[in-house]
Tab-separated table of C-alpha atoms in Angstrom:
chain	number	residue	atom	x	y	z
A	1	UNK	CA	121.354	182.086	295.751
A	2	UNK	CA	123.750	184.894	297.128
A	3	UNK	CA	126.420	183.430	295.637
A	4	UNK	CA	124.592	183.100	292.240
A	5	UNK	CA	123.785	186.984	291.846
A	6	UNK	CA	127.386	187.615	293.106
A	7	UNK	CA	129.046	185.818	290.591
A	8	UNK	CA	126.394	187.360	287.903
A	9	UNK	CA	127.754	190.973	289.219
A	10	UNK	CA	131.088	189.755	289.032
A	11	UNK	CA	130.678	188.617	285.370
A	12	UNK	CA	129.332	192.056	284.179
A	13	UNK	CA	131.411	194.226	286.534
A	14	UNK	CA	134.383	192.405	284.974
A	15	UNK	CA	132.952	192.852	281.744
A	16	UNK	CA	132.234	196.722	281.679
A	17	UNK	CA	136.089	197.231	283.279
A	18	UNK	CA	137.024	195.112	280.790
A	19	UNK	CA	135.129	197.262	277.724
A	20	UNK	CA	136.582	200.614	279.171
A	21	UNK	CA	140.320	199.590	278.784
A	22	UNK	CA	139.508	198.126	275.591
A	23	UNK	CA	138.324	201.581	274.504
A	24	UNK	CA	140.718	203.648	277.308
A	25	UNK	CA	143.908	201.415	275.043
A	26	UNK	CA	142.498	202.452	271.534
A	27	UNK	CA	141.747	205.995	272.492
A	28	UNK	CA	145.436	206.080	274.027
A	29	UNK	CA	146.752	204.227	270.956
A	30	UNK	CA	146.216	207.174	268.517
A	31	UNK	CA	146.677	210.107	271.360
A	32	UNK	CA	150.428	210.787	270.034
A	33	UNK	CA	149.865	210.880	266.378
A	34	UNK	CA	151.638	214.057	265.306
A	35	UNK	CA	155.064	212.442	263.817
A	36	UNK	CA	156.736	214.548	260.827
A	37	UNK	CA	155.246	212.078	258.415
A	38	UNK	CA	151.787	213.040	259.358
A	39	UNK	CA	152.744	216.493	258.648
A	40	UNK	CA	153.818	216.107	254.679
A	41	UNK	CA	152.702	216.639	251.412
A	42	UNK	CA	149.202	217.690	252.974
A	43	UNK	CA	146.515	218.893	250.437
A	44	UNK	CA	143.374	219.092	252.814
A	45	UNK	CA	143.339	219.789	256.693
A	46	UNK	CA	139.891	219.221	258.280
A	47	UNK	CA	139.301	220.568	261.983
A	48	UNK	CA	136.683	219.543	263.687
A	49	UNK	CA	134.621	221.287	265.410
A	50	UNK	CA	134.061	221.586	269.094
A	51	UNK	CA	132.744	224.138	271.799
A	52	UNK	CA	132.337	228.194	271.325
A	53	UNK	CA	132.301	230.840	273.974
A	54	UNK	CA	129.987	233.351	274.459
A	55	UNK	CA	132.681	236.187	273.144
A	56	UNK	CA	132.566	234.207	269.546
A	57	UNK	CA	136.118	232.739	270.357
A	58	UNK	CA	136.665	229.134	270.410
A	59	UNK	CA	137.051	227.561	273.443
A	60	UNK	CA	141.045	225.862	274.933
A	61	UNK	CA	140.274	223.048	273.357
A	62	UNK	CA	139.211	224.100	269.896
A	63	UNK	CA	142.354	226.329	269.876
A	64	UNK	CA	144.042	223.453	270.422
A	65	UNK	CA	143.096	221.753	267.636
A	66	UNK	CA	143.278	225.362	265.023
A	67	UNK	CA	146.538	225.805	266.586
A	68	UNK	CA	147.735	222.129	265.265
A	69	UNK	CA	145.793	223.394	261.806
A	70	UNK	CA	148.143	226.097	261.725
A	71	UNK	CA	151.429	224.373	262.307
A	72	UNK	CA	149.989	221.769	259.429
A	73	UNK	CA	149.262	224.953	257.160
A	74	UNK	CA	152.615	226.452	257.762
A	75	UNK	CA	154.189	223.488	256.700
A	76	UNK	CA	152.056	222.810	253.810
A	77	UNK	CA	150.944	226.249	251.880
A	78	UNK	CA	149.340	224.464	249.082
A	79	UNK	CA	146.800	222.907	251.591
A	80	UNK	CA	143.595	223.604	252.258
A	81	UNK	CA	142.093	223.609	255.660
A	82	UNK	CA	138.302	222.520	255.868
A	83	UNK	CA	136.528	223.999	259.340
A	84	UNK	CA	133.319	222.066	260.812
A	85	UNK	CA	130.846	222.460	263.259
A	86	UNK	CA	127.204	224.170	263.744
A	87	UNK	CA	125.954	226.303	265.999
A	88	UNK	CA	125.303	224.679	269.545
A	89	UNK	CA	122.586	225.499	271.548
A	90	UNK	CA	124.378	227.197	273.819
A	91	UNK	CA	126.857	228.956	270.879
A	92	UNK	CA	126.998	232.363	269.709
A	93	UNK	CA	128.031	231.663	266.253
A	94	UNK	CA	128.517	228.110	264.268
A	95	UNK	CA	131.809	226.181	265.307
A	96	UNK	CA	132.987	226.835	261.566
A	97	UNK	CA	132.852	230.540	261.602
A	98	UNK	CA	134.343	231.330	264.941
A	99	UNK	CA	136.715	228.865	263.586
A	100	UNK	CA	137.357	230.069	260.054
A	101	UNK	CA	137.793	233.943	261.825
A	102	UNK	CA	140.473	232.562	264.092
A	103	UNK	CA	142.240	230.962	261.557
A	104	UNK	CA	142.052	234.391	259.607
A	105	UNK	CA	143.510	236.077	262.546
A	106	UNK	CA	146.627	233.621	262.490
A	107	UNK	CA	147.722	235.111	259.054
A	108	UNK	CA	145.338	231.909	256.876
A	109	UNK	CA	143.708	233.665	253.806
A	110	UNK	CA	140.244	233.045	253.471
A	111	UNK	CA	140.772	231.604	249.875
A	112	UNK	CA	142.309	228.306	251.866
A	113	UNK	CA	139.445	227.922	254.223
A	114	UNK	CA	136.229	226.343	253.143
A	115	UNK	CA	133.513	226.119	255.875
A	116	UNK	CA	131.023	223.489	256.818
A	117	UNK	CA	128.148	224.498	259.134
A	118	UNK	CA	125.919	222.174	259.668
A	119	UNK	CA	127.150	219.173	261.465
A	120	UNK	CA	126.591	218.348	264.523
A	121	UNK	CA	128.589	215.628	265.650
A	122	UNK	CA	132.046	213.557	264.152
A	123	UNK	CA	130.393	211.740	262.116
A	124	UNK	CA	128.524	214.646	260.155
A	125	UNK	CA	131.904	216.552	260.285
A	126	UNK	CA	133.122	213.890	258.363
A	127	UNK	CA	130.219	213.183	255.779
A	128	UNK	CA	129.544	217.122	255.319
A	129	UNK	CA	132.983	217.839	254.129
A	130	UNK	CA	133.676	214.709	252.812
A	131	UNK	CA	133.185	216.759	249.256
A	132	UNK	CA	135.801	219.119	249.804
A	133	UNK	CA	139.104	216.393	250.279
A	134	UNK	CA	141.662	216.003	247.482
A	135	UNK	CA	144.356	214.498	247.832
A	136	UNK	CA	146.569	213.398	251.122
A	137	UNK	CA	143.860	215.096	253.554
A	138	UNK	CA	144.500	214.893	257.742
A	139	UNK	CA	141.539	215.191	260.078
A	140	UNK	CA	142.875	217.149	263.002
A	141	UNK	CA	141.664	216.726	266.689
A	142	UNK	CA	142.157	216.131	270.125
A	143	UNK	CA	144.283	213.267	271.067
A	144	UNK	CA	141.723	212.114	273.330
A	145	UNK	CA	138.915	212.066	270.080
A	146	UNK	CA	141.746	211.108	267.037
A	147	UNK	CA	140.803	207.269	267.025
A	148	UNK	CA	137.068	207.777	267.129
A	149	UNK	CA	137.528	210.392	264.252
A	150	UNK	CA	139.486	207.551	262.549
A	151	UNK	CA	136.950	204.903	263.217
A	152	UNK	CA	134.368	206.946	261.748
A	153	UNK	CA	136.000	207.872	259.071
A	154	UNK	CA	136.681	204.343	258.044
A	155	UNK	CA	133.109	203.616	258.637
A	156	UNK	CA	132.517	206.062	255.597
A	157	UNK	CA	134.845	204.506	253.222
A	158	UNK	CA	136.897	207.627	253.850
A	159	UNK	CA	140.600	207.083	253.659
A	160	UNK	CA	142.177	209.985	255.764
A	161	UNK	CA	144.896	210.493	257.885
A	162	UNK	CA	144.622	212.012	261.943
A	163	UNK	CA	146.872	214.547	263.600
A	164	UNK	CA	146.331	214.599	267.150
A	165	UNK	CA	146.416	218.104	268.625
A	166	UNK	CA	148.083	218.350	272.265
A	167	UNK	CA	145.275	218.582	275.082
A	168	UNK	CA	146.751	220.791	277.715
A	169	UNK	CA	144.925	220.867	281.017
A	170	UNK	CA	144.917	223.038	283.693
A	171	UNK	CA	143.429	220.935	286.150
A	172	UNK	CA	143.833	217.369	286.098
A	173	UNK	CA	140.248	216.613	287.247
A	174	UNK	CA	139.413	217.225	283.311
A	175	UNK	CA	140.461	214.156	282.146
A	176	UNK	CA	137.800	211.840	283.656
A	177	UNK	CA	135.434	214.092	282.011
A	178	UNK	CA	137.593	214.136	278.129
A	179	UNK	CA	138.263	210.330	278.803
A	180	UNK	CA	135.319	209.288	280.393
A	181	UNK	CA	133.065	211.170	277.550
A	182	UNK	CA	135.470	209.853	274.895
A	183	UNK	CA	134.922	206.063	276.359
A	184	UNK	CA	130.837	206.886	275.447
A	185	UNK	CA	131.202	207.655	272.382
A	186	UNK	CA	133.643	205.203	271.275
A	187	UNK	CA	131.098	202.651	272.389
A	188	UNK	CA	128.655	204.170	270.599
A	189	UNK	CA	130.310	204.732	267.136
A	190	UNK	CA	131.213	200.828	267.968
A	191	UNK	CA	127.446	199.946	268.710
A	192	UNK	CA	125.897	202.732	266.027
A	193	UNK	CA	128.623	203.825	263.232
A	194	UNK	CA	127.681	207.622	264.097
A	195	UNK	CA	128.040	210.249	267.241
């Protein structure tokens, strides 16, 4: 009988490891997409959204991402840049605005930003501004979120392109909590189409 349950907890401890590489390989598979082709002939830039401080500035990790915007928009003046998010809980402002001023303060007139504030997670970023793309249009993100976004997308019929922005850490014990989060909700975009 001991033997029995062991090999049971074998089969499904094997089985979970085996789901997280699955989803650790995919996540890492789209985690360096920011080639020069990525960066052409752009007509729409979405950013999505992603955590607010209490000063109204977006967080490292948004930066990140408005910061990759910006190098897009630099290289592409005719695009527009789409900004997403709603107001958290436990945000000043909505992810969009803090967004849209930072991208203001970077030199971006306000004529090329068009805000979305009401979605709450990627797959609402997605379906919210869905209405705003024409033409080539690149969903910018973290590297460690860029093949969920994808996924999503795709589950929407939405045929967009993903530039990953950099993740820069200043403390390595960050990335179980990025990967480990990311690993969640890849399952459940798998399981449920949305998160």
């Amino acid at each position: 009988m001991d033997e029995k349950i062991y090999q049971i907890l074998s089969f499904f401890l094997g089985a979970i490891l085996l789901i997280l590489l699955v989803c650790l390989g995919l996540i890492f598979s789209k985690s360096n997409d920011r080639t020069a082709d990525k960066a052409r002939d752009i007509d729409t830039i979405l950013v999505l959204g992603s955590r607010i401080n209490a000063d109204e500035q977006p967080a490292k990790i948004t930066q990140e991402r408005l910061d990759a915007a910006l190098l897009l928009a630099a290289k592409n003046p005719q695009a527009k840049i789409i900004v997403s998010g709603a107001k958290g809980a436990d945000e000043p402002v909505s992810e969009a605005f803090s967004m849209k001023k930072y991208l203001m303060a970077h030199a971006i007139s306000a004529e090329r930003i068009t805000s979305e504030n009401k979605a709450t997670d990627t797959a609402e970023n997605l379906s919210y501004s869905k209405k705003y793309f024409h033409g080539k249009t690149v969903v910018v993100t973290n590297d460690f979120h860029l093949y969920r976004a994808l996924y999503l997308a795709s589950r929407q019929g939405l045929k967009v392109e993903g530039y990953a922005a950099k993740t820069e850490v200043t403390n390595p014990l960050y990335y179980p909590n990025y990967y480990g989060h990311e690993v969640l909700g890849l399952i459940y975009a798998f399981v449920f189409g949305t998160g």
